[in-house]
Short mmCIF file of C-alpha atoms in Angstrom, two decimals:
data_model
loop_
_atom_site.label_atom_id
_atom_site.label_comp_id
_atom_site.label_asym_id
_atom_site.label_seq_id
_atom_site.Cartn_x
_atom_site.Cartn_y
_atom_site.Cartn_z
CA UNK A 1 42.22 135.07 91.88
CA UNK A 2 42.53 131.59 93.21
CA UNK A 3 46.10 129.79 94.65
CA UNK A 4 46.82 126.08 94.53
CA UNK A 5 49.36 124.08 96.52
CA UNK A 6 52.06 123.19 94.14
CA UNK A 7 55.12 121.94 96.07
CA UNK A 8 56.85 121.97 99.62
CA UNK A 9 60.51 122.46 99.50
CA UNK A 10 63.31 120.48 101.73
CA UNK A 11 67.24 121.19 101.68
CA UNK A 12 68.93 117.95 101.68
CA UNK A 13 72.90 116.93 102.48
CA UNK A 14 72.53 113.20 100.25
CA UNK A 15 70.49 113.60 97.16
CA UNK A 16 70.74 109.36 96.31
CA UNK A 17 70.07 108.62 99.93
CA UNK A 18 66.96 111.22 100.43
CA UNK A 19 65.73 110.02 96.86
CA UNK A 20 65.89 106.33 97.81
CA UNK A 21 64.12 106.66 101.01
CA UNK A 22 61.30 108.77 99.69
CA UNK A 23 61.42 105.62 96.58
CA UNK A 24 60.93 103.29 99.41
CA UNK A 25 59.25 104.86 102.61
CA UNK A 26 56.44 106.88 100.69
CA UNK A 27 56.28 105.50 97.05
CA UNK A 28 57.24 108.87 95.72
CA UNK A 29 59.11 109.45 92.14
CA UNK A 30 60.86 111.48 90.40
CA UNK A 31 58.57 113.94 88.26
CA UNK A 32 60.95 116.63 87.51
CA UNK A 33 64.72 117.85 88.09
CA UNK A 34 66.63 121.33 87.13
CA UNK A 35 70.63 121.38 87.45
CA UNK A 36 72.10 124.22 86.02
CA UNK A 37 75.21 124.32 83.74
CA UNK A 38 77.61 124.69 86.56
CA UNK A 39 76.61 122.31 88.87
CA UNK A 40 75.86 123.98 92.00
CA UNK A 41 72.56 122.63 92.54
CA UNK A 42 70.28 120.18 91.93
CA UNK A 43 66.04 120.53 92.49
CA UNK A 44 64.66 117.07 92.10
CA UNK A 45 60.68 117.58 92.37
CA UNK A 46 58.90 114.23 93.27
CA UNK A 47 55.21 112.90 93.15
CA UNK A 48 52.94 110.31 94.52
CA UNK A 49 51.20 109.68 90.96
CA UNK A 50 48.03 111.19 92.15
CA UNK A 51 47.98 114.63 92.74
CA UNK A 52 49.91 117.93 91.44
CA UNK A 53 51.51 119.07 94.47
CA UNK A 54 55.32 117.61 94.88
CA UNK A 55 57.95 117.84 97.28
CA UNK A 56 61.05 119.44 95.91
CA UNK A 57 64.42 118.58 97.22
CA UNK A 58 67.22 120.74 96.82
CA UNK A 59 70.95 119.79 97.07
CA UNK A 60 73.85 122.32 96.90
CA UNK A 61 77.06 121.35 95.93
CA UNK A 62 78.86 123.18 98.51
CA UNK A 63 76.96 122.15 101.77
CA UNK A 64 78.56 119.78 103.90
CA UNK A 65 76.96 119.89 107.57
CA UNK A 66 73.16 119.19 108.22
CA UNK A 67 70.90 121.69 108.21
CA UNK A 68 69.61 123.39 111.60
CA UNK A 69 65.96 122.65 111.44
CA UNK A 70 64.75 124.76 115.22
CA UNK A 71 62.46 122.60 117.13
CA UNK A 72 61.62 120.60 113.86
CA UNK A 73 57.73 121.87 114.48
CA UNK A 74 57.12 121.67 111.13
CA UNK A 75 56.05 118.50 109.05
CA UNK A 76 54.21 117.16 105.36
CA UNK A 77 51.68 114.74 105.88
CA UNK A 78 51.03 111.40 103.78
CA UNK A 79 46.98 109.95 103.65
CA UNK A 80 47.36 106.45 103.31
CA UNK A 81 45.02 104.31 102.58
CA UNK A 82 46.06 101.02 104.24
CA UNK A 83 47.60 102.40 107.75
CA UNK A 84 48.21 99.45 109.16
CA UNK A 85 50.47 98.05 106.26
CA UNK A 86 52.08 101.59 105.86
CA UNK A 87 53.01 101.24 109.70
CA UNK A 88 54.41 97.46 109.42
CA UNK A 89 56.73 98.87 106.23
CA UNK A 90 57.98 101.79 108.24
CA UNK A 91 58.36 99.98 111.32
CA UNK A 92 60.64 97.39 109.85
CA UNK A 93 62.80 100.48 107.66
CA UNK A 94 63.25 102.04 111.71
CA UNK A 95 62.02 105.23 110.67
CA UNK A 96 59.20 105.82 113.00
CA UNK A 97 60.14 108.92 115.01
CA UNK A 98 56.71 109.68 117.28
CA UNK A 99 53.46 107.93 117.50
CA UNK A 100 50.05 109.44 118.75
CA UNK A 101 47.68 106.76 119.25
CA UNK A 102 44.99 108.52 120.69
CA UNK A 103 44.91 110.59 116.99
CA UNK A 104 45.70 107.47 115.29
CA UNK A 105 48.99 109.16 113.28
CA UNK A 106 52.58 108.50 113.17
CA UNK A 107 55.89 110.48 111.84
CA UNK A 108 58.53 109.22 110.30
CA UNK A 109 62.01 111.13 109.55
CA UNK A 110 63.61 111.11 106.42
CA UNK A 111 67.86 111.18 106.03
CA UNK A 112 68.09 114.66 107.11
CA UNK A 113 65.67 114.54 109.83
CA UNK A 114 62.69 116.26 108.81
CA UNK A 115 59.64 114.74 110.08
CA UNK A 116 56.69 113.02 107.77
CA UNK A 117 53.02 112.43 109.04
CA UNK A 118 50.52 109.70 108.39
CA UNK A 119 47.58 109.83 108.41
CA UNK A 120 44.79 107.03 107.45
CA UNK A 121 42.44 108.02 105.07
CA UNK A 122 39.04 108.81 106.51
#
């Protein structure tokens, strides 16, 4: 028996807004989406082109306040392979939340506040 990553899941309050930032910030599209008949939902899967693991987003119809996400501990990371021009883009889109120098990484939060690390490629 062996298991494979497939996809990480976030709950989002702005599916157009969350979908253009990922567009923009990471480079991600849209590889997949399921909305059922009645419109309560909406699971928009996206990729970076290069692997099979996504990030699904999920947006319910009825949700209205932002989600309570704790300490916000918790985080996807991006390898990217020109840092320094990944840092420049995000600086200038003001979505740098934390640096650690001494690591060399940086986070960046998305619309609904969860928190995105890069990481150069070694």
């Amino acid at each position: 028996m062996k298991f494979r990553f497939n996809h990480n899941n976030f709950n989002i309050l702005d599916l157009e807004k969350s979908l253009k930032f990922y567009q923009e910030a990471l480079g991600l599209v849209e590889v997949k989406r399921f909305e059922p008949p009645n419109g309560e939902f909406i699971l928009l899967y996206l990729g970076d082109g290069a692997t099979e693991h996504s990030l699904e987003l999920t947006w319910l119809k009825e949700r209205t306040k932002p989600y309570d996400l704790g300490e916000n501990e918790f985080h996807v990371a991006f390898m990217v392979d020109d840092f320094e021009a990944a840092y420049e883009h995000h600086k200038k889109m003001g979505c740098i939340c934390y640096e650690n120098k001494e690591m060399g990484i940086y986070f960046i939060n998305d619309p609904d506040n969860y928190w995105l690390e890069i990481i150069p490629r070694k």
